[in-house]
PDB file of N, CA, C and O in Angstrom:
ATOM      1  N   MET A   1     117.894 109.863  69.133  1.00  0.00           N
ATOM      2  CA  MET A   1     118.515 108.615  69.640  1.00  0.00           C
ATOM      3  C   MET A   1     118.757 108.878  71.152  1.00  0.00           C
ATOM      4  O   MET A   1     118.277 108.039  71.919  1.00  0.00           O
ATOM      5  N   LEU A   2     119.275 109.971  71.459  1.00  0.00           N
ATOM      6  CA  LEU A   2     119.603 110.226  72.743  1.00  0.00           C
ATOM      7  C   LEU A   2     118.330 110.538  73.523  1.00  0.00           C
ATOM      8  O   LEU A   2     118.248 109.995  74.758  1.00  0.00           O
ATOM      9  N   THR A   3     117.427 111.112  72.954  1.00  0.00           N
ATOM     10  CA  THR A   3     116.021 111.310  73.707  1.00  0.00           C
ATOM     11  C   THR A   3     115.332 109.950  73.981  1.00  0.00           C
ATOM     12  O   THR A   3     114.851 109.845  75.157  1.00  0.00           O
ATOM     13  N   SER A   4     115.401 108.960  72.955  1.00  0.00           N
ATOM     14  CA  SER A   4     114.738 107.722  73.385  1.00  0.00           C
ATOM     15  C   SER A   4     115.470 107.110  74.464  1.00  0.00           C
ATOM     16  O   SER A   4     114.787 106.403  75.293  1.00  0.00           O
ATOM     17  N   ILE A   5     116.772 107.089  74.547  1.00  0.00           N
ATOM     18  CA  ILE A   5     117.564 106.603  75.591  1.00  0.00           C
ATOM     19  C   ILE A   5     117.182 107.071  77.003  1.00  0.00           C
ATOM     20  O   ILE A   5     117.059 106.505  77.993  1.00  0.00           O
ATOM     21  N   LEU A   6     117.159 108.347  77.019  1.00  0.00           N
ATOM     22  CA  LEU A   6     116.905 109.245  78.291  1.00  0.00           C
ATOM     23  C   LEU A   6     115.269 108.880  78.708  1.00  0.00           C
ATOM     24  O   LEU A   6     115.106 108.722  79.868  1.00  0.00           O
ATOM     25  N   ILE A   7     114.431 108.735  77.649  1.00  0.00           N
ATOM     26  CA  ILE A   7     113.051 108.373  78.034  1.00  0.00           C
ATOM     27  C   ILE A   7     113.108 106.923  78.799  1.00  0.00           C
ATOM     28  O   ILE A   7     112.336 106.724  79.678  1.00  0.00           O
ATOM     29  N   PHE A   8     113.675 106.121  78.144  1.00  0.00           N
ATOM     30  CA  PHE A   8     113.935 104.728  78.730  1.00  0.00           C
ATOM     31  C   PHE A   8     114.541 104.849  80.072  1.00  0.00           C
ATOM     32  O   PHE A   8     114.014 104.115  80.990  1.00  0.00           O
ATOM     33  N   LEU A   9     115.425 105.481  80.313  1.00  0.00           N
ATOM     34  CA  LEU A   9     116.269 105.454  81.444  1.00  0.00           C
ATOM     35  C   LEU A   9     115.332 106.225  82.651  1.00  0.00           C
ATOM     36  O   LEU A   9     115.408 105.728  83.982  1.00  0.00           O
ATOM     37  N   ILE A  10     114.730 107.166  82.304  1.00  0.00           N
ATOM     38  CA  ILE A  10     113.740 107.930  83.235  1.00  0.00           C
ATOM     39  C   ILE A  10     112.726 107.068  83.630  1.00  0.00           C
ATOM     40  O   ILE A  10     112.160 107.063  84.795  1.00  0.00           O
ATOM     41  N   GLY A  11     112.188 106.285  82.655  1.00  0.00           N
ATOM     42  CA  GLY A  11     111.115 105.366  83.042  1.00  0.00           C
ATOM     43  C   GLY A  11     111.473 104.194  83.858  1.00  0.00           C
ATOM     44  O   GLY A  11     110.815 103.780  84.741  1.00  0.00           O
ATOM     45  N   LEU A  12     112.763 103.884  83.550  1.00  0.00           N
ATOM     46  CA  LEU A  12     113.172 102.690  84.306  1.00  0.00           C
ATOM     47  C   LEU A  12     113.516 103.052  85.908  1.00  0.00           C
ATOM     48  O   LEU A  12     113.133 102.395  86.834  1.00  0.00           O
ATOM     49  N   ILE A  13     113.985 104.274  86.013  1.00  0.00           N
ATOM     50  CA  ILE A  13     114.322 104.963  87.482  1.00  0.00           C
ATOM     51  C   ILE A  13     112.911 105.102  88.066  1.00  0.00           C
ATOM     52  O   ILE A  13     112.804 104.861  89.215  1.00  0.00           O
ATOM     53  N   GLY A  14     111.868 105.665  87.304  1.00  0.00           N
ATOM     54  CA  GLY A  14     110.547 105.850  87.876  1.00  0.00           C
ATOM     55  C   GLY A  14     109.983 104.493  88.412  1.00  0.00           C
ATOM     56  O   GLY A  14     109.416 104.587  89.346  1.00  0.00           O
ATOM     57  N   ALA A  15     110.205 103.457  87.594  1.00  0.00           N
ATOM     58  CA  ALA A  15     109.553 102.142  87.990  1.00  0.00           C
ATOM     59  C   ALA A  15     110.386 101.587  89.123  1.00  0.00           C
ATOM     60  O   ALA A  15     109.648 101.270  90.110  1.00  0.00           O
ATOM     61  N   GLY A  16     111.705 101.802  89.281  1.00  0.00           N
ATOM     62  CA  GLY A  16     112.277 101.367  90.535  1.00  0.00           C
ATOM     63  C   GLY A  16     111.873 102.180  91.551  1.00  0.00           C
ATOM     64  O   GLY A  16     111.722 101.607  92.681  1.00  0.00           O
ATOM     65  N   LEU A  17     111.739 103.388  91.602  1.00  0.00           N
ATOM     66  CA  LEU A  17     111.214 104.286  92.731  1.00  0.00           C
ATOM     67  C   LEU A  17     109.879 103.973  93.188  1.00  0.00           C
ATOM     68  O   LEU A  17     109.751 103.899  94.390  1.00  0.00           O
ATOM     69  N   VAL A  18     108.934 103.791  92.360  1.00  0.00           N
ATOM     70  CA  VAL A  18     107.622 103.417  92.775  1.00  0.00           C
ATOM     71  C   VAL A  18     107.540 101.981  93.448  1.00  0.00           C
ATOM     72  O   VAL A  18     107.108 101.861  94.394  1.00  0.00           O
ATOM     73  N   SER A  19     108.438 101.006  92.875  1.00  0.00           N
ATOM     74  CA  SER A  19     108.432  99.627  93.511  1.00  0.00           C
ATOM     75  C   SER A  19     109.148 100.035  94.952  1.00  0.00           C
ATOM     76  O   SER A  19     108.724  99.220  95.921  1.00  0.00           O
ATOM     77  N   PHE A  20     110.311 100.722  95.115  1.00  0.00           N
ATOM     78  CA  PHE A  20     110.981 100.858  96.289  1.00  0.00           C
ATOM     79  C   PHE A  20     110.037 101.557  97.342  1.00  0.00           C
ATOM     80  O   PHE A  20     109.974 101.081  98.478  1.00  0.00           O
ATOM     81  N   GLY A  21     109.105 102.503  96.731  1.00  0.00           N
ATOM     82  CA  GLY A  21     108.325 103.112  97.668  1.00  0.00           C
ATOM     83  C   GLY A  21     107.293 102.076  98.289  1.00  0.00           C
ATOM     84  O   GLY A  21     106.939 102.322  99.380  1.00  0.00           O
ATOM     85  N   ALA A  22     106.758 101.362  97.445  1.00  0.00           N
ATOM     86  CA  ALA A  22     105.749 100.307  97.875  1.00  0.00           C
ATOM     87  C   ALA A  22     106.439  99.197  98.694  1.00  0.00           C
ATOM     88  O   ALA A  22     105.751  98.845  99.682  1.00  0.00           O
ATOM     89  N   TRP A  23     107.530  99.025  98.600  1.00  0.00           N
ATOM     90  CA  TRP A  23     108.533  98.052  99.381  1.00  0.00           C
ATOM     91  C   TRP A  23     108.503  98.817 100.778  1.00  0.00           C
ATOM     92  O   TRP A  23     108.600  98.007 101.788  1.00  0.00           O
ATOM     93  N   LEU A  24     108.759 100.058 100.819  1.00  0.00           N
ATOM     94  CA  LEU A  24     108.958 100.600 102.147  1.00  0.00           C
ATOM     95  C   LEU A  24     107.682 100.533 102.947  1.00  0.00           C
ATOM     96  O   LEU A  24     107.671 100.391 104.207  1.00  0.00           O
ATOM     97  N   VAL A  25     106.473 100.480 102.274  1.00  0.00           N
ATOM     98  CA  VAL A  25     105.126 100.266 103.007  1.00  0.00           C
ATOM     99  C   VAL A  25     105.181  98.935 103.422  1.00  0.00           C
ATOM    100  O   VAL A  25     104.709  98.773 104.717  1.00  0.00           O
ATOM    101  N   ALA A  26     105.271  98.009 102.536  1.00  0.00           N
ATOM    102  CA  ALA A  26     105.237  96.471 102.888  1.00  0.00           C
ATOM    103  C   ALA A  26     106.053  95.710 101.855  1.00  0.00           C
ATOM    104  O   ALA A  26     105.957  96.030 100.592  1.00  0.00           O
ATOM    105  N   ALA A  27     107.117  94.822 102.291  1.00  0.00           N
ATOM    106  CA  ALA A  27     107.855  94.179 101.360  1.00  0.00           C
ATOM    107  C   ALA A  27     107.291  93.625 100.295  1.00  0.00           C
ATOM    108  O   ALA A  27     107.467  93.608  99.218  1.00  0.00           O
ATOM    109  N   PRO A  28     106.193  92.765 100.657  1.00  0.00           N
ATOM    110  CA  PRO A  28     105.182  91.967  99.569  1.00  0.00           C
ATOM    111  C   PRO A  28     104.759  93.025  98.413  1.00  0.00           C
ATOM    112  O   PRO A  28     104.713  92.796  97.279  1.00  0.00           O
ATOM    113  N   ALA A  29     104.269  94.237  98.992  1.00  0.00           N
ATOM    114  CA  ALA A  29     103.738  95.120  98.112  1.00  0.00           C
ATOM    115  C   ALA A  29     104.845  95.636  97.018  1.00  0.00           C
ATOM    116  O   ALA A  29     104.380  95.877  95.973  1.00  0.00           O
ATOM    117  N   GLY A  30     106.016  95.605  97.378  1.00  0.00           N
ATOM    118  CA  GLY A  30     107.089  96.241  96.451  1.00  0.00           C
ATOM    119  C   GLY A  30     107.195  95.240  95.415  1.00  0.00           C
ATOM    120  O   GLY A  30     107.417  95.519  94.169  1.00  0.00           O
ATOM    121  N   TYR A  31     107.289  93.830  95.810  1.00  0.00           N
ATOM    122  CA  TYR A  31     107.351  92.892  94.742  1.00  0.00           C
ATOM    123  C   TYR A  31     106.179  92.763  93.831  1.00  0.00           C
ATOM    124  O   TYR A  31     106.162  92.519  92.628  1.00  0.00           O
ATOM    125  N   ILE A  32     105.033  92.987  94.318  1.00  0.00           N
ATOM    126  CA  ILE A  32     103.789  92.921  93.492  1.00  0.00           C
ATOM    127  C   ILE A  32     103.768  94.101  92.582  1.00  0.00           C
ATOM    128  O   ILE A  32     103.566  93.950  91.407  1.00  0.00           O
ATOM    129  N   VAL A  33     104.034  95.297  92.905  1.00  0.00           N
ATOM    130  CA  VAL A  33     104.182  96.601  92.076  1.00  0.00           C
ATOM    131  C   VAL A  33     105.305  96.260  91.002  1.00  0.00           C
ATOM    132  O   VAL A  33     105.011  96.554  89.883  1.00  0.00           O
ATOM    133  N   ALA A  34     106.445  95.748  91.397  1.00  0.00           N
ATOM    134  CA  ALA A  34     107.453  95.376  90.286  1.00  0.00           C
ATOM    135  C   ALA A  34     106.904  94.415  89.452  1.00  0.00           C
ATOM    136  O   ALA A  34     107.218  94.475  88.074  1.00  0.00           O
ATOM    137  N   GLY A  35     106.331  93.431  89.822  1.00  0.00           N
ATOM    138  CA  GLY A  35     105.854  92.418  88.868  1.00  0.00           C
ATOM    139  C   GLY A  35     104.775  92.966  87.936  1.00  0.00           C
ATOM    140  O   GLY A  35     104.603  92.612  86.704  1.00  0.00           O
ATOM    141  N   VAL A  36     103.846  93.811  88.530  1.00  0.00           N
ATOM    142  CA  VAL A  36     102.889  94.416  87.672  1.00  0.00           C
ATOM    143  C   VAL A  36     103.449  95.232  86.484  1.00  0.00           C
ATOM    144  O   VAL A  36     102.976  95.325  85.451  1.00  0.00           O
ATOM    145  N   LEU A  37     104.488  96.089  86.997  1.00  0.00           N
ATOM    146  CA  LEU A  37     105.140  96.873  86.077  1.00  0.00           C
ATOM    147  C   LEU A  37     105.879  96.097  84.939  1.00  0.00           C
ATOM    148  O   LEU A  37     105.856  96.618  83.897  1.00  0.00           O
ATOM    149  N   CYS A  38     106.446  95.003  85.491  1.00  0.00           N
ATOM    150  CA  CYS A  38     107.154  94.215  84.291  1.00  0.00           C
ATOM    151  C   CYS A  38     106.175  93.664  83.331  1.00  0.00           C
ATOM    152  O   CYS A  38     106.322  93.476  82.231  1.00  0.00           O
ATOM    153  N   LEU A  39     105.065  93.115  83.922  1.00  0.00           N
ATOM    154  CA  LEU A  39     103.970  92.550  83.013  1.00  0.00           C
ATOM    155  C   LEU A  39     103.535  93.699  82.116  1.00  0.00           C
ATOM    156  O   LEU A  39     103.149  93.385  80.879  1.00  0.00           O
ATOM    157  N   THR A  40     103.284  94.804  82.608  1.00  0.00           N
ATOM    158  CA  THR A  40     102.558  95.944  81.865  1.00  0.00           C
ATOM    159  C   THR A  40     103.619  96.241  80.781  1.00  0.00           C
ATOM    160  O   THR A  40     103.399  96.517  79.575  1.00  0.00           O
ATOM    161  N   TRP A  41     105.124  96.421  81.062  1.00  0.00           N
ATOM    162  CA  TRP A  41     106.186  96.699  80.114  1.00  0.00           C
ATOM    163  C   TRP A  41     105.977  95.638  79.002  1.00  0.00           C
ATOM    164  O   TRP A  41     106.219  95.882  77.831  1.00  0.00           O
ATOM    165  N   SER A  42     105.915  94.350  79.382  1.00  0.00           N
ATOM    166  CA  SER A  42     106.022  93.298  78.570  1.00  0.00           C
ATOM    167  C   SER A  42     104.922  93.419  77.636  1.00  0.00           C
ATOM    168  O   SER A  42     104.921  93.000  76.320  1.00  0.00           O
ATOM    169  N   TRP A  43     103.699  93.547  77.899  1.00  0.00           N
ATOM    170  CA  TRP A  43     102.487  93.747  77.064  1.00  0.00           C
ATOM    171  C   TRP A  43     102.625  94.792  76.211  1.00  0.00           C
ATOM    172  O   TRP A  43     102.262  94.741  75.097  1.00  0.00           O
ATOM    173  N   LEU A  44     103.135  96.017  76.697  1.00  0.00           N
ATOM    174  CA  LEU A  44     103.200  97.101  75.874  1.00  0.00           C
ATOM    175  C   LEU A  44     104.242  96.859  74.569  1.00  0.00           C
ATOM    176  O   LEU A  44     103.995  97.463  73.540  1.00  0.00           O
ATOM    177  N   ALA A  45     105.315  96.204  75.004  1.00  0.00           N
ATOM    178  CA  ALA A  45     106.324  95.962  74.092  1.00  0.00           C
ATOM    179  C   ALA A  45     105.897  94.966  72.993  1.00  0.00           C
ATOM    180  O   ALA A  45     106.141  95.088  71.939  1.00  0.00           O
ATOM    181  N   ALA A  46     105.075  93.865  73.556  1.00  0.00           N
ATOM    182  CA  ALA A  46     104.589  92.979  72.445  1.00  0.00           C
ATOM    183  C   ALA A  46     103.544  93.689  71.596  1.00  0.00           C
ATOM    184  O   ALA A  46     103.519  93.355  70.322  1.00  0.00           O
ATOM    185  N   ARG A  47     102.726  94.650  72.175  1.00  0.00           N
ATOM    186  CA  ARG A  47     101.803  95.240  71.360  1.00  0.00           C
ATOM    187  C   ARG A  47     102.382  96.257  70.303  1.00  0.00           C
ATOM    188  O   ARG A  47     101.930  96.182  69.110  1.00  0.00           O
ATOM    189  N   THR A  48     103.444  96.904  70.707  1.00  0.00           N
ATOM    190  CA  THR A  48     104.148  97.723  69.742  1.00  0.00           C
ATOM    191  C   THR A  48     104.896  96.949  68.660  1.00  0.00           C
ATOM    192  O   THR A  48     104.724  97.417  67.521  1.00  0.00           O
ATOM    193  N   SER A  49     105.427  95.837  69.135  1.00  0.00           N
ATOM    194  CA  SER A  49     106.222  94.777  67.963  1.00  0.00           C
ATOM    195  C   SER A  49     105.182  94.409  67.046  1.00  0.00           C
ATOM    196  O   SER A  49     105.478  94.243  65.828  1.00  0.00           O
ATOM    197  N   ALA A  50     103.931  93.909  67.612  1.00  0.00           N
ATOM    198  CA  ALA A  50     102.974  93.313  66.617  1.00  0.00           C
ATOM    199  C   ALA A  50     102.419  94.519  65.711  1.00  0.00           C
ATOM    200  O   ALA A  50     102.053  94.237  64.459  1.00  0.00           O
ATOM    201  N   ARG A  51     102.387  95.795  66.131  1.00  0.00           N
ATOM    202  CA  ARG A  51     102.018  96.959  65.258  1.00  0.00           C
ATOM    203  C   ARG A  51     103.046  97.141  64.231  1.00  0.00           C
ATOM    204  O   ARG A  51     102.686  97.475  63.051  1.00  0.00           O
ATOM    205  N   ARG A  52     104.370  97.070  64.496  1.00  0.00           N
ATOM    206  CA  ARG A  52     105.295  97.396  63.465  1.00  0.00           C
ATOM    207  C   ARG A  52     105.509  96.220  62.538  1.00  0.00           C
ATOM    208  O   ARG A  52     105.996  96.515  61.393  1.00  0.00           O
ATOM    209  N   HIS A  53     105.234  95.014  62.835  1.00  0.00           N
ATOM    210  CA  HIS A  53     105.493  93.914  62.026  1.00  0.00           C
ATOM    211  C   HIS A  53     104.208  93.038  61.912  1.00  0.00           C
ATOM    212  O   HIS A  53     103.797  92.025  62.451  1.00  0.00           O
ATOM    213  N   PRO A  54     103.305  93.558  61.078  1.00  0.00           N
ATOM    214  CA  PRO A  54     101.961  92.878  60.897  1.00  0.00           C
ATOM    215  C   PRO A  54     102.153  91.565  60.214  1.00  0.00           C
ATOM    216  O   PRO A  54     103.190  91.415  59.406  1.00  0.00           O
ATOM    217  N   GLU A  55     101.223  90.626  60.446  1.00  0.00           N
ATOM    218  CA  GLU A  55     101.302  89.248  59.830  1.00  0.00           C
ATOM    219  C   GLU A  55     101.236  89.420  58.353  1.00  0.00           C
ATOM    220  O   GLU A  55     100.286  90.150  57.933  1.00  0.00           O
ATOM    221  N   PRO A  56     101.886  88.701  57.740  1.00  0.00           N
ATOM    222  CA  PRO A  56     101.569  88.586  56.007  1.00  0.00           C
ATOM    223  C   PRO A  56     100.246  88.045  55.856  1.00  0.00           C
ATOM    224  O   PRO A  56      99.919  87.177  56.529  1.00  0.00           O
ATOM    225  N   ALA A  57      99.678  88.549  54.722  1.00  0.00           N
ATOM    226  CA  ALA A  57      98.310  88.065  54.302  1.00  0.00           C
ATOM    227  C   ALA A  57      98.588  86.599  54.001  1.00  0.00           C
ATOM    228  O   ALA A  57      99.325  86.313  53.137  1.00  0.00           O
ATOM    229  N   GLY A  58      97.743  85.783  54.523  1.00  0.00           N
ATOM    230  CA  GLY A  58      97.872  84.357  54.127  1.00  0.00           C
ATOM    231  C   GLY A  58      96.988  83.951  52.870  1.00  0.00           C
ATOM    232  O   GLY A  58      96.168  84.581  52.459  1.00  0.00           O
ATOM    233  N   GLU A  59      97.262  82.894  52.242  1.00  0.00           N
ATOM    234  CA  GLU A  59      96.433  82.421  51.311  1.00  0.00           C
ATOM    235  C   GLU A  59      95.257  81.597  51.597  1.00  0.00           C
ATOM    236  O   GLU A  59      95.261  80.859  52.720  1.00  0.00           O
ATOM    237  N   GLY A  60      94.106  81.904  51.127  1.00  0.00           N
ATOM    238  CA  GLY A  60      92.894  81.218  51.501  1.00  0.00           C
ATOM    239  C   GLY A  60      92.288  81.937  52.818  1.00  0.00           C
ATOM    240  O   GLY A  60      92.492  83.092  53.000  1.00  0.00           O
ATOM    241  N   GLY A  61      91.618  81.200  53.532  1.00  0.00           N
ATOM    242  CA  GLY A  61      90.981  81.978  54.500  1.00  0.00           C
ATOM    243  C   GLY A  61      91.156  81.513  55.906  1.00  0.00           C
ATOM    244  O   GLY A  61      90.879  81.538  57.017  1.00  0.00           O
TER     245      GLY A  61
END
């Protein structure tokens, strides 16, 4: 439990630092990096959720 919370927090801090570093180079780059990280996180979470809860087998085809 504690390990999963620490992994999440470290990942969140890392994403923030990468976005901030890109923002220091150019403000729009920081927003682009943050958006890409959010989209990637959303895609990974959806994929993980789909693997944990497979669709029930339907009747017919």
